[in-house]
Coordinates of C-alpha atoms in Angstrom, one line a residue:
X12 CA -15.6 -12.6 -28.9
X13 CA -14.8 -9.1 -30.0
X14 CA -14.0 -6.0 -28.0
X15 CA -17.4 -4.6 -28.9
X16 CA -19.1 -6.8 -26.4
X17 CA -17.8 -4.7 -23.5
X18 CA -16.7 -1.1 -23.2
X19 CA -13.4 0.1 -21.7
X20 CA -13.2 2.7 -18.9
X21 CA -11.8 6.1 -19.6
X22 CA -8.9 5.3 -17.4
X23 CA -8.1 2.2 -19.5
X24 CA -8.1 4.3 -22.6
X25 CA -5.9 7.0 -21.2
X26 CA -3.5 4.3 -20.0
X27 CA -2.6 4.0 -23.7
X28 CA -1.3 7.6 -24.0
X29 CA 2.4 7.8 -24.7
X30 CA 2.9 10.8 -22.4
X31 CA 1.1 13.3 -20.1
X32 CA 0.6 15.9 -22.8
X33 CA -1.1 13.3 -25.1
X34 CA -3.3 12.2 -22.2
X35 CA -4.4 15.8 -21.6
X36 CA -5.0 16.6 -25.3
X37 CA -6.8 13.4 -25.9
X38 CA -9.2 14.0 -23.0
X39 CA -10.2 17.3 -24.6
X40 CA -11.2 15.4 -27.7
X41 CA -13.3 12.8 -25.9
X42 CA -16.6 14.6 -26.5
X43 CA -18.8 14.6 -29.5
X44 CA -18.2 18.2 -30.5
X45 CA -15.2 17.8 -32.9
X46 CA -16.3 14.5 -34.3
X47 CA -18.5 13.5 -37.2
X48 CA -19.3 10.2 -39.0
X49 CA -18.1 8.2 -36.0
X50 CA -18.9 4.5 -35.9
X51 CA -17.9 1.1 -34.9
X52 CA -18.2 -2.5 -36.2
X53 CA -18.7 -5.9 -34.7
X54 CA -15.2 -6.8 -35.7
X55 CA -13.7 -4.3 -33.3
X56 CA -13.0 -1.3 -35.5
X57 CA -13.8 2.3 -34.4
X58 CA -13.5 5.2 -36.8
X59 CA -14.4 8.9 -37.1
X60 CA -13.6 12.3 -38.5
X61 CA -12.1 14.9 -36.2
X62 CA -12.2 18.5 -37.0
X63 CA -8.7 20.1 -36.9
X64 CA -7.1 23.4 -37.8
X65 CA -7.3 22.7 -41.6
X66 CA -10.2 22.5 -43.9
X67 CA -10.2 18.7 -44.1
X68 CA -11.0 16.7 -40.9
X69 CA -8.5 14.0 -39.7
X70 CA -9.4 10.5 -40.6
X71 CA -8.9 8.4 -37.4
X72 CA -9.4 4.6 -37.1
X73 CA -8.5 2.2 -34.3
X74 CA -8.5 -1.6 -34.4
X75 CA -9.5 -2.5 -30.8
X76 CA -9.7 -6.3 -31.5
X77 CA -6.0 -6.8 -32.2
X78 CA -4.7 -9.4 -29.9
X79 CA -1.5 -7.5 -29.2
X80 CA -3.3 -4.3 -28.2
X81 CA -5.0 -1.6 -30.1
X82 CA -3.6 -0.5 -33.5
X83 CA -4.1 3.1 -34.8
X84 CA -4.2 5.1 -38.0
X85 CA -4.7 8.8 -38.3
X86 CA -4.2 11.3 -41.1
X87 CA -2.8 13.9 -38.7
X88 CA 1.0 14.7 -38.8
X89 CA 1.7 13.6 -35.2
X90 CA 4.5 11.1 -34.6
X91 CA 3.0 9.8 -31.4
X92 CA 1.2 6.5 -31.2
X93 CA -1.6 6.8 -30.3
X94 CA -2.1 10.4 -31.2
X95 CA -4.5 12.6 -29.4
X96 CA -7.3 12.0 -32.0
X97 CA -7.1 8.2 -31.5
X98 CA -7.3 8.7 -27.8
X99 CA -10.2 11.1 -28.1
X100 CA -12.0 8.7 -30.4
X101 CA -11.6 5.8 -27.9
X102 CA -12.9 8.0 -25.1
X103 CA -15.9 8.9 -27.2
X104 CA -16.4 5.1 -27.9
X105 CA -16.0 4.3 -24.2
X106 CA -18.7 6.8 -23.2
X107 CA -21.6 4.6 -24.2
X108 CA -23.8 7.5 -25.0
X109 CA -24.6 6.6 -28.6
X110 CA -22.0 8.9 -30.1
X111 CA -20.3 5.9 -31.8
X112 CA -23.1 3.8 -33.3
X113 CA -22.7 0.4 -35.0
X114 CA -22.4 0.6 -38.7
X115 CA -20.4 -0.1 -41.8
X116 CA -16.9 1.2 -42.0
X117 CA -16.2 3.9 -44.7
X118 CA -13.8 3.1 -47.5
X119 CA -10.8 4.7 -46.0
X120 CA -11.1 2.8 -42.8
X121 CA -11.9 -0.5 -44.5
X122 CA -8.9 -0.1 -46.8
X123 CA -6.6 0.2 -43.7
X124 CA -8.2 -2.8 -42.1
X125 CA -7.9 -4.9 -45.2
X126 CA -4.2 -4.0 -45.4
X127 CA -3.8 -5.1 -41.7
X128 CA -5.6 -8.4 -42.4
X129 CA -3.4 -9.1 -45.4
X130 CA -0.2 -8.4 -43.5
X131 CA -1.3 -10.6 -40.7
X132 CA -1.9 -13.5 -43.0
X133 CA 1.5 -13.0 -44.7
X134 CA 3.2 -12.9 -41.3
X135 CA 1.3 -16.1 -40.3
X136 CA 2.3 -17.8 -43.5
X137 CA 6.0 -16.7 -43.1
X138 CA 5.9 -18.1 -39.5
X139 CA 4.6 -21.4 -40.7
X140 CA 7.2 -21.7 -43.5
X141 CA 10.5 -23.5 -42.7
X142 CA 13.3 -21.0 -42.3
X143 CA 16.9 -21.4 -43.1
X144 CA 19.0 -23.1 -40.5
X145 CA 22.0 -20.7 -40.9
X146 CA 25.5 -21.8 -40.1
X147 CA 25.7 -23.0 -36.4
X148 CA 29.5 -23.1 -36.6
X149 CA 29.7 -19.5 -37.6
X150 CA 27.2 -18.6 -34.8
X151 CA 29.3 -20.5 -32.3
X152 CA 32.4 -18.6 -33.4
X153 CA 30.6 -15.2 -33.1
X154 CA 29.4 -16.1 -29.6
X155 CA 33.0 -17.1 -28.6
X156 CA 34.4 -13.8 -29.9
X157 CA 31.8 -11.8 -28.0
X158 CA 32.5 -13.7 -24.8
X159 CA 36.2 -13.0 -25.2
X160 CA 35.4 -9.2 -25.6
X161 CA 33.1 -9.2 -22.6
X162 CA 35.8 -11.0 -20.5
X163 CA 38.3 -8.4 -21.5
X164 CA 35.9 -5.6 -20.6
X165 CA 35.0 -7.2 -17.2
X166 CA 38.7 -7.7 -16.4
X167 CA 39.4 -4.0 -17.2
X168 CA 36.4 -2.9 -15.1
X169 CA 37.7 -4.9 -12.2
X170 CA 41.0 -3.0 -12.4
X171 CA 39.0 0.3 -12.5
X172 CA 37.1 -0.6 -9.3
X173 CA 40.3 -1.6 -7.6
X174 CA 41.9 1.7 -8.4
X175 CA 38.9 3.5 -7.1
X176 CA 39.0 1.7 -3.8
X177 CA 42.7 2.1 -3.4
X178 CA 42.5 5.8 -4.1
X179 CA 39.5 6.2 -1.7
X180 CA 35.9 6.9 -2.5
X181 CA 36.3 10.6 -1.8
X182 CA 38.4 10.9 -5.0
X183 CA 35.4 9.9 -7.1
X184 CA 33.9 13.4 -6.3
X185 CA 36.9 15.1 -7.9
X186 CA 37.2 12.8 -10.8
X187 CA 33.9 13.8 -12.4
X188 CA 31.6 12.0 -14.7
X189 CA 33.8 12.0 -17.8
X190 CA 36.0 9.0 -16.6
X191 CA 32.9 6.9 -15.9
X192 CA 31.4 7.7 -19.3
X193 CA 34.7 6.7 -20.9
X194 CA 34.6 3.4 -18.9
X195 CA 31.0 2.8 -19.9
X196 CA 32.0 3.4 -23.6
X197 CA 34.7 0.8 -23.2
X198 CA 32.0 -1.7 -21.9
X199 CA 29.9 -0.9 -25.0
X200 CA 32.9 -1.7 -27.2
X201 CA 33.2 -5.0 -25.3
X202 CA 29.5 -5.7 -26.2
X203 CA 28.6 -5.7 -22.5
X204 CA 25.7 -3.3 -22.5
X205 CA 24.5 -4.4 -19.0
X206 CA 27.9 -3.5 -17.5
X207 CA 27.9 -0.1 -19.4
X208 CA 24.5 0.8 -17.9
X209 CA 25.6 0.0 -14.4
X210 CA 28.8 2.0 -14.9
X211 CA 26.8 5.1 -16.0
X212 CA 24.6 4.7 -12.9
X213 CA 27.8 4.5 -10.8
X214 CA 29.1 7.7 -12.2
X215 CA 26.0 9.6 -11.3
X216 CA 26.3 8.7 -7.5
X217 CA 29.2 11.0 -6.4
X218 CA 27.9 14.4 -5.0
X219 CA 24.3 13.1 -5.4
X220 CA 23.3 14.0 -1.9
X221 CA 23.9 12.9 1.7
X222 CA 25.2 9.4 2.1
X223 CA 26.5 9.1 -1.5
X224 CA 29.8 7.3 -0.5
X225 CA 27.7 4.5 1.1
X226 CA 25.6 4.2 -2.0
X227 CA 28.7 4.2 -4.2
X228 CA 30.3 1.4 -2.1
X229 CA 27.1 -0.6 -2.4
X230 CA 26.9 -0.2 -6.2
X231 CA 30.6 -1.0 -6.5
X232 CA 30.1 -4.2 -4.6
X233 CA 27.2 -5.3 -6.9
X234 CA 29.2 -4.4 -10.0
X235 CA 32.2 -6.4 -8.7
X236 CA 29.9 -9.3 -8.0
X237 CA 28.5 -9.2 -11.5
X238 CA 32.0 -9.1 -13.0
X239 CA 33.1 -12.1 -10.9
X240 CA 29.9 -13.9 -11.9
X241 CA 30.8 -13.5 -15.5
X242 CA 34.4 -14.4 -15.0
X243 CA 33.5 -17.6 -13.1
X244 CA 30.2 -18.3 -14.9
X245 CA 31.2 -21.9 -15.6
X246 CA 31.0 -22.6 -11.8
X247 CA 27.5 -21.2 -11.3
X248 CA 24.2 -23.1 -11.3
X249 CA 22.4 -23.0 -14.6
X250 CA 19.7 -20.5 -13.4
X251 CA 22.2 -18.1 -11.9
X252 CA 24.5 -18.3 -14.9
X253 CA 21.6 -17.3 -17.1
X254 CA 20.8 -14.4 -14.8
X255 CA 24.5 -13.2 -15.1
X256 CA 24.4 -13.5 -18.9
X257 CA 21.2 -11.4 -18.9
X258 CA 22.5 -8.8 -16.5
X259 CA 25.7 -8.5 -18.6
X260 CA 23.6 -7.7 -21.6
X261 CA 23.6 -10.9 -23.7
X262 CA 20.4 -11.5 -25.6
X263 CA 18.2 -14.5 -24.9
X264 CA 15.1 -16.1 -26.2
X265 CA 12.2 -17.4 -24.1
X266 CA 12.7 -21.1 -23.4
X267 CA 10.1 -21.8 -20.7
X268 CA 7.1 -24.0 -21.3
X269 CA 4.1 -22.1 -22.6
X270 CA 1.6 -21.3 -19.9
X271 CA -2.0 -20.6 -20.9
X272 CA -4.0 -18.5 -18.5
X273 CA -6.3 -15.6 -18.2
X274 CA -3.7 -12.9 -17.6
X275 CA -4.8 -9.8 -15.8
X276 CA -2.9 -6.6 -16.7
X277 CA -1.8 -5.2 -13.4
X278 CA 0.3 -2.3 -14.5
X279 CA 1.9 -0.6 -17.5
X280 CA 4.4 2.2 -17.4
X281 CA 7.2 3.6 -19.5
X282 CA 10.8 4.6 -18.7
X283 CA 13.0 6.5 -21.2
X284 CA 16.5 7.6 -21.7
X285 CA 18.2 9.3 -24.7
X286 CA 18.4 6.0 -26.6
X287 CA 15.3 4.0 -25.8
X288 CA 11.8 3.9 -24.4
X289 CA 11.1 0.8 -22.3
X290 CA 7.5 -0.3 -21.5
X291 CA 6.9 -2.6 -18.6
X292 CA 3.7 -4.6 -18.4
X293 CA 3.0 -6.7 -15.3
X294 CA 0.6 -9.6 -15.6
X295 CA -1.1 -11.9 -13.1
X296 CA -2.3 -15.4 -14.0
X297 CA -5.8 -16.0 -12.6
X298 CA -5.3 -19.7 -12.5
X299 CA -1.6 -20.1 -12.2
X300 CA -1.2 -17.4 -9.6
X301 CA 2.2 -16.3 -11.1
X302 CA 3.4 -12.9 -12.1
X303 CA 5.0 -12.2 -15.4
X304 CA 6.7 -9.1 -16.9
X305 CA 6.4 -8.2 -20.6
X306 CA 9.0 -5.8 -21.9
X307 CA 8.5 -3.8 -25.1
X308 CA 10.8 -1.2 -26.6
X309 CA 10.6 1.9 -28.8
X310 CA 13.1 4.3 -30.2
X311 CA 13.7 7.4 -28.1
X312 CA 10.7 9.7 -28.3
X313 CA 8.3 6.9 -29.6
X314 CA 6.0 4.7 -27.6
X315 CA 6.6 0.9 -27.8
X316 CA 3.9 -0.9 -29.9
X317 CA 2.7 -3.3 -27.3
X318 CA -0.1 -1.8 -25.2
X319 CA -2.4 -3.6 -22.7
X320 CA -4.5 -1.2 -20.6
X321 CA -4.6 -1.9 -16.9
X322 CA -7.7 -3.8 -15.7
X323 CA -8.1 -5.9 -18.9
X324 CA -7.5 -9.6 -19.0
X325 CA -6.3 -11.7 -22.0
X326 CA -6.6 -15.4 -22.7
X327 CA -3.1 -16.1 -23.8
X328 CA 0.1 -18.2 -23.5
X329 CA 3.3 -16.8 -22.3
X330 CA 6.8 -18.3 -22.2
X331 CA 9.5 -17.3 -19.6
X332 CA 13.0 -16.1 -20.4
X333 CA 16.0 -18.0 -18.9
X334 CA 17.2 -16.8 -15.5
X335 CA 16.9 -17.8 -11.9
X336 CA 13.8 -15.7 -11.1
X337 CA 12.2 -16.2 -14.6
X338 CA 9.9 -13.3 -14.2
X339 CA 10.3 -11.9 -17.7
X340 CA 8.2 -13.6 -20.3
X341 CA 7.2 -13.3 -23.9
X342 CA 3.6 -13.2 -25.2
X343 CA 3.6 -16.3 -27.5
X344 CA 0.0 -16.6 -28.5
X345 CA -3.3 -14.9 -27.7
X346 CA -6.7 -16.6 -28.2
X347 CA -8.9 -13.5 -27.7
X348 CA -8.5 -9.7 -27.5
X349 CA -8.0 -8.2 -24.0
X350 CA -11.3 -7.6 -22.3
X351 CA -12.4 -6.0 -19.0
X352 CA -12.3 -8.3 -16.0
X353 CA -13.3 -8.3 -12.3
X354 CA -10.2 -10.5 -11.4
X355 CA -8.1 -9.1 -8.5
X356 CA -4.8 -10.6 -7.5
X357 CA -4.4 -12.0 -3.9
X358 CA -2.5 -9.8 -1.5
X359 CA -0.1 -10.1 1.4
X360 CA 1.2 -8.1 4.4
X361 CA 4.0 -5.6 4.2
X362 CA 6.2 -7.9 6.3
X363 CA 5.7 -10.7 3.9
X364 CA 6.4 -8.4 0.9
X365 CA 9.8 -7.5 2.4
X366 CA 10.6 -11.1 3.0
X367 CA 9.7 -12.0 -0.5
X368 CA 12.1 -9.5 -1.9
X369 CA 14.8 -10.9 0.4
X370 CA 14.1 -14.4 -0.9
X371 CA 14.3 -13.2 -4.5
X372 CA 17.8 -11.7 -3.9
X373 CA 19.2 -15.2 -3.3
X374 CA 18.5 -16.0 -6.9
X375 CA 19.3 -12.6 -8.4
X376 CA 21.5 -10.4 -6.2
X377 CA 21.1 -7.5 -8.7
X378 CA 17.3 -7.5 -8.5
X379 CA 16.0 -3.9 -7.9
X380 CA 12.5 -5.0 -6.9
X381 CA 9.8 -7.7 -7.0
X382 CA 6.1 -7.5 -8.0
X383 CA 3.9 -7.5 -4.9
X384 CA 0.2 -7.0 -4.2
X385 CA -0.4 -5.6 -0.7
X386 CA -3.7 -6.3 0.9
X387 CA -5.5 -4.1 3.6
X388 CA -3.0 -1.3 3.7
X389 CA -3.5 2.4 4.4
X390 CA -1.3 5.2 3.0
X391 CA -0.1 7.3 5.9
X392 CA 2.3 10.2 6.3
X393 CA 5.6 9.4 7.9
X394 CA 7.3 12.7 8.7
X395 CA 8.2 14.3 5.3
X396 CA 7.6 10.9 3.6
X397 CA 4.8 8.4 3.1
X398 CA 4.3 4.8 3.8
X399 CA 1.8 2.0 3.4
X400 CA 0.9 0.6 6.7
X401 CA -0.9 -2.7 7.4
X402 CA -4.5 -2.0 8.6
X403 CA -3.7 -3.7 11.9
X404 CA -0.8 -1.2 12.4
X405 CA 1.9 -3.8 13.1
X406 CA 4.3 -3.0 10.1
X407 CA 4.6 -0.6 7.1
X408 CA 6.7 -0.2 4.0
X409 CA 8.1 3.3 3.0
X410 CA 7.3 4.6 -0.4
X411 CA 10.2 5.2 -2.8
X412 CA 11.2 8.7 -3.8
X413 CA 9.8 8.0 -7.3
X414 CA 6.4 7.2 -5.8
X415 CA 6.4 10.4 -3.6
X416 CA 7.0 12.6 -6.6
X417 CA 4.1 11.2 -8.7
X418 CA 0.6 12.6 -8.7
X419 CA -0.5 8.9 -8.3
X420 CA 0.3 9.2 -4.6
X421 CA -2.6 11.6 -4.2
X422 CA -4.9 9.4 -6.2
X423 CA -4.1 6.6 -3.8
X424 CA -4.7 8.8 -0.8
X425 CA -8.0 9.9 -2.2
X426 CA -9.0 6.4 -3.1
X427 CA -8.2 5.2 0.4
X428 CA -9.7 8.1 2.4
X429 CA -8.2 6.5 5.5
X430 CA -9.7 3.0 4.7
X431 CA -7.7 -0.1 3.7
X432 CA -7.1 -0.7 0.0
X433 CA -5.4 -3.3 -2.1
X434 CA -2.3 -2.0 -3.9
X435 CA -0.1 -3.6 -6.5
X436 CA 3.5 -2.4 -7.0
X437 CA 7.2 -3.1 -6.9
X438 CA 8.9 -3.7 -3.6
X439 CA 12.7 -3.3 -3.4
X440 CA 15.6 -1.9 -1.3
X441 CA 14.5 1.7 -1.9
X442 CA 10.9 1.0 -0.6
X443 CA 7.6 0.3 -2.4
X444 CA 6.4 1.9 -5.6
X445 CA 2.6 1.6 -6.0
X446 CA 1.4 1.2 -9.5
X447 CA -2.3 0.2 -9.3
X448 CA -4.9 0.2 -6.5
X449 CA -8.4 -1.2 -5.9
X450 CA -11.0 0.2 -3.5
X451 CA -12.8 -2.0 -1.0
X452 CA -15.8 -3.6 -2.6
X453 CA -16.5 -3.5 -6.3
X454 CA -14.7 -0.9 -8.4
X455 CA -12.3 -0.4 -11.3
X456 CA -8.6 -0.4 -10.7
X457 CA -6.9 3.0 -10.4
X458 CA -3.6 3.6 -12.2
X459 CA -1.0 5.3 -10.0
X460 CA 1.8 5.6 -12.6

């Protein structure tokens, strides 16, 4: 089965855009005007020449049948993946108006595809070949040295928290961010990146608005709990100990049994800082009923490689990472390219969603949110804020500040029109962040992020 059997929607194409400006620019190129010699193949390749500012058109080709998401090649100088030309070409292909007929790929597109096939075979052969076992004793010594450094860093951080509480939280406002950044740098030196990230978040709380001392105390308590979890990890159950190691920043490999299912892509969104772009992709297993989170990373300013547009489903195996909740997973093998699907995840009430988050905290006290699908909810204003209320009016979940600042809120309100809708998102202590919604009756999912 190839991707040529079914067309994507424009929303699924635009979900691949690395940022809002690319989405806007790509939309402008989704018409036939700037394109020539566009075509597609049964193997899942789409190509075309796009007129640019120079004398030579840009050569753009997309492999839409790649099992890990579309792959792109364009002769333009853009460093974004996909560039606006690739997005425009896919929008043209998705239009189903004959602008991208079936045909034979030109030499420049075929050469790129041939190179991809060759590299895929080499990678497959390398994976099948036995690899060197390394020195397990050297690996054990490295792990012990890192554990010692983390222990020293956690002990130092405990002293820093103790000094803060003894001096009073009000003093944190005068101390400024510099001391927190210095402490975070010490945690980086201790190879405890998870502790460093939480320390930086802690340093940003003082003077951050009304109620900041309460928020600071809450975060100090969670950081203290993580420190103590590490220092007494030998006393913890295996699952919780694995969660502590992950939260501290130790790398791990997926160790759960492979689960094959038809995985519906519920949501995809990126977060970025000065160092890294992180892509989160939520999946729902049609048969297993489980949720899974795929993480993909890119250097700052560059989109991660893995891209699975919302609303597509893939026949694939995933394997869970260690940890009490075991939500994060790795895509281990795919058996067909992602394809559009009518699958919708089952939903729950807002009361049950809040209870689910509480239950998850027993396994992972540092968990910010859990994936939840709400059924039959209506977006309603709540003073200066918004909430998702059960259609029967008995309970509601407030929307997070992040959700209220996104244009996706108004897409959700427009989709609902006062009627109940199904909404997938993340439910946590700050409220609910809607990511995808479905109308009543048939209809494509609407991305809200």
